[in-house]
CSV table of C-alpha atoms (C1' of nucleotides) in Angstrom, one decimal:
chain,number,residue,atom,x,y,z
A,1103,MET,CA,-1.1,2.2,5.9
A,1104,PRO,CA,0.3,4.3,3.1
A,1105,GLU,CA,-2.1,4.6,0.2
A,1106,LEU,CA,-1.5,6.6,-2.9
A,1107,PRO,CA,-2.3,10.0,-1.3
A,1108,GLU,CA,0.1,9.3,1.5
A,1109,VAL,CA,2.8,8.4,-0.9
A,1110,GLU,CA,2.2,11.5,-2.9
A,1111,THR,CA,2.3,13.6,0.3
A,1112,VAL,CA,5.6,12.0,1.1
A,1113,ARG,CA,6.9,12.7,-2.4
A,1114,CYS,CA,6.0,16.4,-2.0
A,1115,GLY,CA,7.5,16.5,1.4
A,1116,ILE,CA,10.9,15.0,0.6
A,1117,GLU,CA,11.4,16.4,-2.9
A,1118,PRO,CA,12.7,19.9,-1.9
A,1119,HIS,CA,15.1,18.3,0.6
A,1120,LEU,CA,16.6,15.9,-1.9
A,1121,VAL,CA,16.8,17.6,-5.3
A,1122,GLY,CA,20.1,19.2,-5.8
A,1123,HIS,CA,21.8,17.6,-2.8
A,1124,TYR,CA,24.2,14.7,-3.0
A,1125,VAL,CA,24.5,11.6,-0.9
A,1126,ARG,CA,27.2,11.6,1.7
A,1127,THR,CA,26.6,8.1,3.2
A,1128,VAL,CA,24.2,5.3,3.1
A,1129,ILE,CA,23.6,3.3,6.3
A,1130,ILE,CA,21.9,-0.1,5.9
A,1131,ARG,CA,21.0,-1.5,9.3
A,1132,GLU,CA,18.5,-4.1,8.2
A,1133,PRO,CA,18.6,-5.3,4.6
A,1134,ARG,CA,15.9,-7.9,5.0
A,1135,LEU,CA,13.0,-6.1,3.5
A,1136,ARG,CA,10.5,-7.5,1.0
A,1137,TRP,CA,13.5,-8.0,-1.2
A,1138,PRO,CA,17.0,-7.8,0.2
A,1139,VAL,CA,18.4,-4.3,0.0
A,1140,PRO,CA,21.3,-4.7,-2.4
A,1141,LEU,CA,24.6,-4.4,-0.7
A,1142,SER,CA,25.8,-2.4,-3.7
A,1143,LEU,CA,23.3,0.4,-2.9
A,1144,SER,CA,25.8,2.1,-0.6
A,1145,GLN,CA,28.5,2.2,-3.1
A,1146,LYS,CA,26.3,3.1,-6.1
A,1147,LEU,CA,24.4,5.8,-4.3
A,1148,THR,CA,27.2,7.5,-2.4
A,1149,GLY,CA,28.2,10.7,-4.2
A,1150,GLN,CA,25.2,10.7,-6.4
A,1151,SER,CA,22.9,13.8,-6.5
A,1152,PHE,CA,19.1,13.7,-6.7
A,1153,LEU,CA,17.7,15.1,-9.9
A,1154,THR,CA,13.9,14.4,-9.4
A,1155,VAL,CA,11.6,12.6,-7.1
A,1156,GLN,CA,8.7,10.9,-8.9
A,1157,ARG,CA,5.9,8.6,-7.9
A,1158,ARG,CA,4.5,5.7,-9.9
A,1159,GLY,CA,1.5,4.1,-8.2
A,1160,LYS,CA,2.8,3.6,-4.7
A,1161,TYR,CA,6.4,3.4,-5.7
A,1162,LEU,CA,8.7,6.4,-5.1
A,1163,LEU,CA,11.6,7.0,-7.6
A,1164,LEU,CA,14.5,9.0,-6.4
A,1165,ASN,CA,16.3,9.7,-9.7
A,1166,CYS,CA,20.1,10.2,-9.8
A,1167,PRO,CA,22.4,10.6,-12.7
A,1168,GLN,CA,23.6,7.0,-12.6
A,1169,GLY,CA,20.5,5.2,-11.5
A,1170,THR,CA,17.3,5.3,-9.4
A,1171,VAL,CA,16.4,4.4,-5.9
A,1172,LEU,CA,13.1,2.5,-6.2
A,1173,LEU,CA,11.3,2.6,-2.9
A,1174,HIS,CA,8.0,1.1,-1.7
A,1175,LEU,CA,6.6,1.7,1.8
A,1176,GLY,CA,4.6,-1.6,1.8
A,1177,MET,CA,2.2,-1.8,4.7
A,1178,SER,CA,3.9,0.0,7.5
A,1179,GLY,CA,6.8,1.9,6.0
A,1180,SER,CA,7.5,5.5,6.4
A,1181,LEU,CA,10.1,8.1,5.4
A,1182,ARG,CA,11.3,11.0,7.5
A,1183,LEU,CA,13.8,13.7,7.2
A,1184,VAL,CA,15.8,14.1,10.3
A,1185,PRO,CA,19.0,16.0,11.3
A,1186,ASP,CA,21.8,13.5,10.7
A,1187,ASN,CA,22.8,13.4,14.4
A,1188,VAL,CA,19.5,12.0,15.6
A,1189,PRO,CA,20.1,8.4,16.8
A,1190,PRO,CA,18.1,5.7,15.0
A,1191,GLY,CA,15.1,4.1,16.7
A,1192,LYS,CA,13.5,0.7,16.4
A,1193,HIS,CA,12.9,-0.4,12.8
A,1194,ASP,CA,14.9,2.4,11.3
A,1195,HIS,CA,16.4,0.1,8.6
A,1196,LEU,CA,18.1,2.6,6.3
A,1197,ASP,CA,19.5,6.1,6.2
A,1198,ILE,CA,20.4,8.1,3.2
A,1199,VAL,CA,22.6,10.9,4.6
A,1200,LEU,CA,22.7,14.0,2.5
A,1201,SER,CA,25.1,16.8,2.0
A,1202,ASN,CA,22.8,19.2,3.7
A,1203,ASP,CA,23.2,17.5,7.1
A,1204,CYS,CA,19.8,15.9,6.6
A,1205,CYS,CA,19.1,12.3,6.7
A,1206,LEU,CA,16.3,10.5,4.8
A,1207,ARG,CA,15.4,7.7,7.2
A,1208,PHE,CA,13.3,4.6,6.2
A,1209,ASN,CA,11.4,3.0,9.0
A,1210,ASP,CA,9.3,-0.1,8.5
A,1211,PRO,CA,8.1,-2.4,11.4
A,1212,ARG,CA,6.7,-5.1,9.2
A,1213,ARG,CA,9.4,-5.0,6.5
A,1214,PHE,CA,6.9,-5.3,3.6
A,1215,GLY,CA,8.5,-2.3,2.0
A,1216,SER,CA,11.5,-2.3,-0.4
A,1217,VAL,CA,14.5,-0.2,-1.4
A,1218,LEU,CA,16.1,-1.1,-4.6
A,1219,TRP,CA,18.8,0.4,-6.9
A,1220,ILE,CA,18.1,0.2,-10.6
A,1221,GLN,CA,20.2,1.4,-13.5
A,1222,GLU,CA,17.9,0.8,-16.4
A,1223,ASN,CA,15.1,3.1,-17.4
A,1224,PRO,CA,12.8,2.8,-14.3
A,1225,LEU,CA,9.6,2.5,-16.3
A,1226,SER,CA,10.9,-0.6,-18.1
A,1227,HIS,CA,11.8,-2.3,-14.8
A,1228,PRO,CA,9.8,-5.5,-14.2
A,1229,LEU,CA,8.1,-4.1,-11.2
A,1230,LEU,CA,6.9,-0.9,-13.0
A,1231,LYS,CA,6.4,-2.1,-16.5
A,1232,PRO,CA,3.1,-4.0,-16.0
A,1233,LEU,CA,1.4,-1.3,-14.1
A,1234,GLY,CA,-1.8,0.2,-15.3
A,1235,PRO,CA,-2.5,4.0,-15.6
A,1236,GLU,CA,-2.4,6.5,-12.8
A,1237,PRO,CA,-5.8,7.0,-11.3
A,1238,LEU,CA,-5.5,10.8,-11.5
A,1239,ASP,CA,-4.3,10.8,-15.1
A,1240,PRO,CA,-7.0,12.0,-17.6
A,1241,LEU,CA,-6.6,8.9,-19.7
A,1242,PHE,CA,-8.0,6.9,-16.7
A,1243,ASP,CA,-11.7,7.4,-17.4
A,1244,GLY,CA,-15.0,5.5,-17.4
A,1245,SER,CA,-14.6,4.1,-20.9
A,1246,TYR,CA,-11.1,2.8,-20.2
A,1247,LEU,CA,-12.4,0.9,-17.2
A,1248,PHE,CA,-15.5,-0.2,-19.1
A,1249,LYS,CA,-13.4,-1.7,-21.9
A,1250,ARG,CA,-10.9,-3.4,-19.6
A,1251,SER,CA,-13.7,-5.0,-17.6
A,1252,ARG,CA,-15.6,-6.7,-20.4
A,1253,HIS,CA,-15.9,-10.5,-19.7
A,1254,ARG,CA,-14.3,-10.1,-16.3
A,1255,ARG,CA,-16.1,-12.0,-13.6
A,1256,ALA,CA,-14.0,-10.8,-10.7
A,1257,PRO,CA,-15.8,-8.6,-8.2
A,1258,ILE,CA,-15.5,-4.9,-9.0
A,1259,LYS,CA,-13.5,-4.3,-5.8
A,1260,VAL,CA,-10.9,-6.8,-6.7
A,1261,PHE,CA,-10.8,-5.5,-10.3
A,1262,ILE,CA,-10.0,-1.9,-9.3
A,1263,MET,CA,-7.4,-3.0,-6.8
A,1264,ASN,CA,-5.6,-4.9,-9.5
A,1265,HIS,CA,-2.5,-2.8,-10.3
A,1266,ARG,CA,-2.4,-3.9,-13.9
A,1267,VAL,CA,-5.8,-2.3,-14.3
A,1268,VAL,CA,-5.1,0.9,-12.4
A,1269,VAL,CA,-2.5,1.6,-9.8
A,1270,GLY,CA,-2.7,3.0,-6.3
A,1271,ILE,CA,-6.2,2.0,-5.2
A,1272,GLY,CA,-5.8,0.2,-1.9
A,1273,ASN,CA,-8.3,-1.4,0.3
A,1274,ILE,CA,-9.5,1.8,2.0
A,1275,TYR,CA,-10.1,3.9,-1.0
A,1276,ALA,CA,-11.6,1.0,-3.0
A,1277,SER,CA,-14.4,0.8,-0.3
A,1278,GLU,CA,-14.8,4.5,-0.2
A,1279,ALA,CA,-15.0,5.0,-4.0
A,1280,LEU,CA,-17.5,2.1,-4.4
A,1281,PHE,CA,-19.7,3.6,-1.7
A,1282,GLN,CA,-19.6,7.0,-3.3
A,1283,ALA,CA,-20.5,5.5,-6.6
A,1284,GLY,CA,-23.3,3.3,-5.3
A,1285,ILE,CA,-21.8,0.1,-6.6
A,1286,HIS,CA,-21.8,-3.1,-4.6
A,1287,PRO,CA,-18.2,-4.3,-4.1
A,1288,ARG,CA,-19.1,-7.9,-5.0
A,1289,ARG,CA,-20.7,-7.0,-8.4
A,1290,ALA,CA,-18.9,-8.7,-11.3
A,1291,ALA,CA,-16.7,-6.1,-13.1
A,1292,GLY,CA,-18.0,-7.2,-16.5
A,1293,ARG,CA,-21.6,-6.5,-15.6
A,1294,ILE,CA,-21.3,-2.8,-14.9
A,1295,SER,CA,-22.5,-0.2,-17.4
A,1296,LEU,CA,-20.4,2.5,-19.0
A,1297,GLY,CA,-22.4,5.2,-17.1
A,1298,ARG,CA,-21.7,3.5,-13.8
A,1299,TYR,CA,-18.0,3.3,-14.6
A,1300,GLN,CA,-18.0,7.0,-15.3
A,1301,ARG,CA,-19.5,7.6,-11.9
A,1302,LEU,CA,-17.0,5.2,-10.3
A,1303,VAL,CA,-14.0,6.9,-11.9
A,1304,GLU,CA,-15.2,10.3,-10.7
A,1305,ALA,CA,-15.6,8.9,-7.2
A,1306,ILE,CA,-12.0,7.4,-7.3
A,1307,LYS,CA,-10.5,10.7,-8.4
A,1308,THR,CA,-12.5,12.6,-5.8
A,1309,VAL,CA,-11.5,10.5,-2.9
A,1310,LEU,CA,-7.9,10.5,-3.9
A,1311,TYR,CA,-7.8,14.3,-4.5
A,1312,GLN,CA,-9.4,15.0,-1.2
A,1313,ALA,CA,-7.0,12.7,0.7
A,1314,ILE,CA,-4.0,14.3,-1.0
A,1315,GLN,CA,-5.3,17.8,-0.1
A,1316,ALA,CA,-5.9,16.7,3.5
A,1317,GLY,CA,-2.4,15.2,3.6
A,1318,GLY,CA,-0.9,18.4,2.3
A,1319,THR,CA,-2.3,20.3,5.2
A,1320,THR,CA,-1.8,17.7,7.9
A,1321,LEU,CA,1.8,16.9,7.0
A,1322,ARG,CA,3.0,20.4,6.6
A,1323,ASP,CA,5.7,19.8,9.2
A,1324,PHE,CA,7.2,17.0,7.3
A,1325,VAL,CA,10.7,17.4,8.6
A,1326,THR,CA,10.6,16.2,12.2
A,1327,SER,CA,13.1,14.8,14.5
A,1328,ASP,CA,10.8,13.0,16.9
A,1329,GLY,CA,7.6,11.1,16.9
A,1330,LYS,CA,6.1,9.2,14.1
A,1331,PRO,CA,5.2,10.8,10.8
A,1332,GLY,CA,1.4,10.9,11.2
A,1333,TYR,CA,-0.3,9.5,8.3
A,1334,PHE,CA,-3.2,11.9,8.1
A,1335,SER,CA,-6.4,10.8,9.6
A,1336,HIS,CA,-8.7,9.9,6.8
A,1337,GLN,CA,-12.2,11.3,6.6
A,1338,LEU,CA,-13.7,7.9,5.9
A,1339,GLN,CA,-17.4,7.4,5.3
A,1340,ILE,CA,-17.5,3.7,5.2
A,1341,TYR,CA,-14.1,2.0,5.8
A,1342,GLY,CA,-13.8,0.4,9.3
A,1343,ARG,CA,-17.3,1.6,10.3
A,1344,THR,CA,-18.9,-1.8,10.8
A,1345,ALA,CA,-22.5,-1.5,12.2
A,1346,HIS,CA,-22.3,2.3,12.2
A,1347,PRO,CA,-25.3,3.9,10.4
A,1348,CYS,CA,-24.7,4.6,6.7
A,1349,PRO,CA,-24.2,8.3,6.2
A,1350,THR,CA,-26.8,8.3,3.4
A,1351,CYS,CA,-29.6,6.0,4.5
A,1352,GLY,CA,-28.8,5.1,8.1
A,1353,ASN,CA,-28.8,1.4,7.7
A,1354,PRO,CA,-25.9,-0.4,9.4
A,1355,ILE,CA,-22.7,-0.7,7.4
A,1356,ARG,CA,-21.8,-4.2,6.6
A,1357,VAL,CA,-18.4,-5.9,6.6
A,1358,ASP,CA,-17.5,-8.7,4.3
A,1359,ARG,CA,-14.4,-10.5,3.0
A,1360,ILE,CA,-13.9,-10.1,-0.7
A,1361,GLY,CA,-10.8,-11.4,-2.4
A,1362,GLN,CA,-9.1,-12.0,1.0
A,1363,ARG,CA,-9.7,-8.4,1.9
A,1364,THR,CA,-12.0,-6.8,4.4
A,1365,SER,CA,-14.7,-4.8,2.6
A,1366,TYR,CA,-17.2,-2.3,4.0
A,1367,TYR,CA,-20.4,-1.3,2.2
A,1368,CYS,CA,-24.0,-0.4,2.6
A,1369,ALA,CA,-26.4,-3.1,1.2
A,1370,GLN,CA,-29.1,-0.5,0.8
A,1371,CYS,CA,-27.2,2.1,-1.2
A,1372,GLN,CA,-24.8,-0.1,-3.2
A,1373,HIS,CA,-26.0,-2.4,-6.0
B,75,DA,C1',-5.7,-15.0,-19.8
B,76,DA,C1',-7.8,-14.5,-15.6
B,77,DT,C1',-8.2,-15.7,-11.1
B,78,DC,C1',-7.0,-17.8,-6.6
B,79,DG,C1',-4.4,-18.3,-2.6
B,80,DC,C1',0.1,-18.0,-0.3
B,81,DG,C1',3.8,-15.8,2.2
B,82,DC,C1',6.4,-12.2,3.9
B,83,DC,C1',6.3,-9.6,9.0
B,84,DT,C1',5.2,-7.1,13.4
B,85,DG,C1',2.0,-5.1,16.6
B,86,DA,C1',-2.5,-4.9,18.6
B,87,DC,C1',-5.9,-7.3,20.8
B,88,DG,C1',-8.7,-10.8,23.1
B,89,DG,C1',-9.0,-14.9,25.8
B,90,DC,C1',-7.4,-17.7,29.4
C,650,DT,C1',1.0,-10.6,34.3
C,651,DG,C1',2.1,-13.3,30.6
C,652,DC,C1',1.5,-16.3,26.9
C,653,DC,C1',-0.6,-17.7,22.7
C,654,DG,C1',-3.6,-17.4,18.7
C,655,DT,C1',-5.6,-14.4,15.4
C,656,DC,C1',-5.9,-10.7,12.4
C,657,DA,C1',-4.5,-6.8,9.6
C,658,DG,C1',-2.7,-5.7,5.0
C,659,DG,C1',0.4,-4.5,-0.3
C,660,DC,C1',1.6,-7.1,-3.7
C,661,DG,C1',4.4,-10.3,-6.3
C,662,DC,C1',4.4,-15.0,-7.4
C,663,DG,C1',3.3,-19.7,-8.5
C,664,DA,C1',-0.5,-22.7,-9.2
C,665,DT,C1',-4.9,-23.6,-11.4
DNA sequence: AATCGCGCCTGACGGC
DNA sequence: TGCCGTCAGGCGCGAT
């Protein structure tokens, strides 16, 4: 599923094909996404040109002079650029056809994604306003997390997956970062020292950077007309590796359910 | 204020 | 083979 690194890779991939081009047509085949795709999207977006393509957490912002397409890939969403004569396939819910004969195609089997049109300042939109800092921003550091976590009894894994605390850390990278930092996913957030938070933040930045770099190389051929856009295969040390030996100590990796999410950890290495 | 649990949805998978 | 139940998961929302 798209995590922050995938969304950033998508952003980089589509940006050069959108910026400076205008929208010829919008085709909505299935408006029933997480929120209904507004019927007015077609009319509002047609004729607009793209100024910039930004990312905020896992949201993509396609900025136009008169508004912004606010897009989320949810669990199973993907964006591809295809020549505009390629017939749509299953779950191709929406096309933004561009002046350069290219078509930005949104596919989402589970329809947890969303495509909205907003006219106010995007950052004051109700979906974006409450979001915490970007994990790769320098102001996201150990002392920030330490301060935010005081008196919090929630497990650290739940805490760092809370998008009001910090955005873009999904289930996979939460497990990976906690493993790398040697912190047990169930430990209460309020009972972790500043030093350990500094190590955790370092781990979060490292796993995200590595994944973004991996994505940049794997998804070099972003413009495709066939096949699925491969989310890059993660180099995961712990996620999904139940009963495999821990790469550090060799003890079997454990799986557990924390905050309604599957969590992987090494009971020996993480405290 | 913080935390919990629900619901949205399809595809993959296991059991019978 | 086919049918059915279960699970996976991002994330906003309403309840506690």
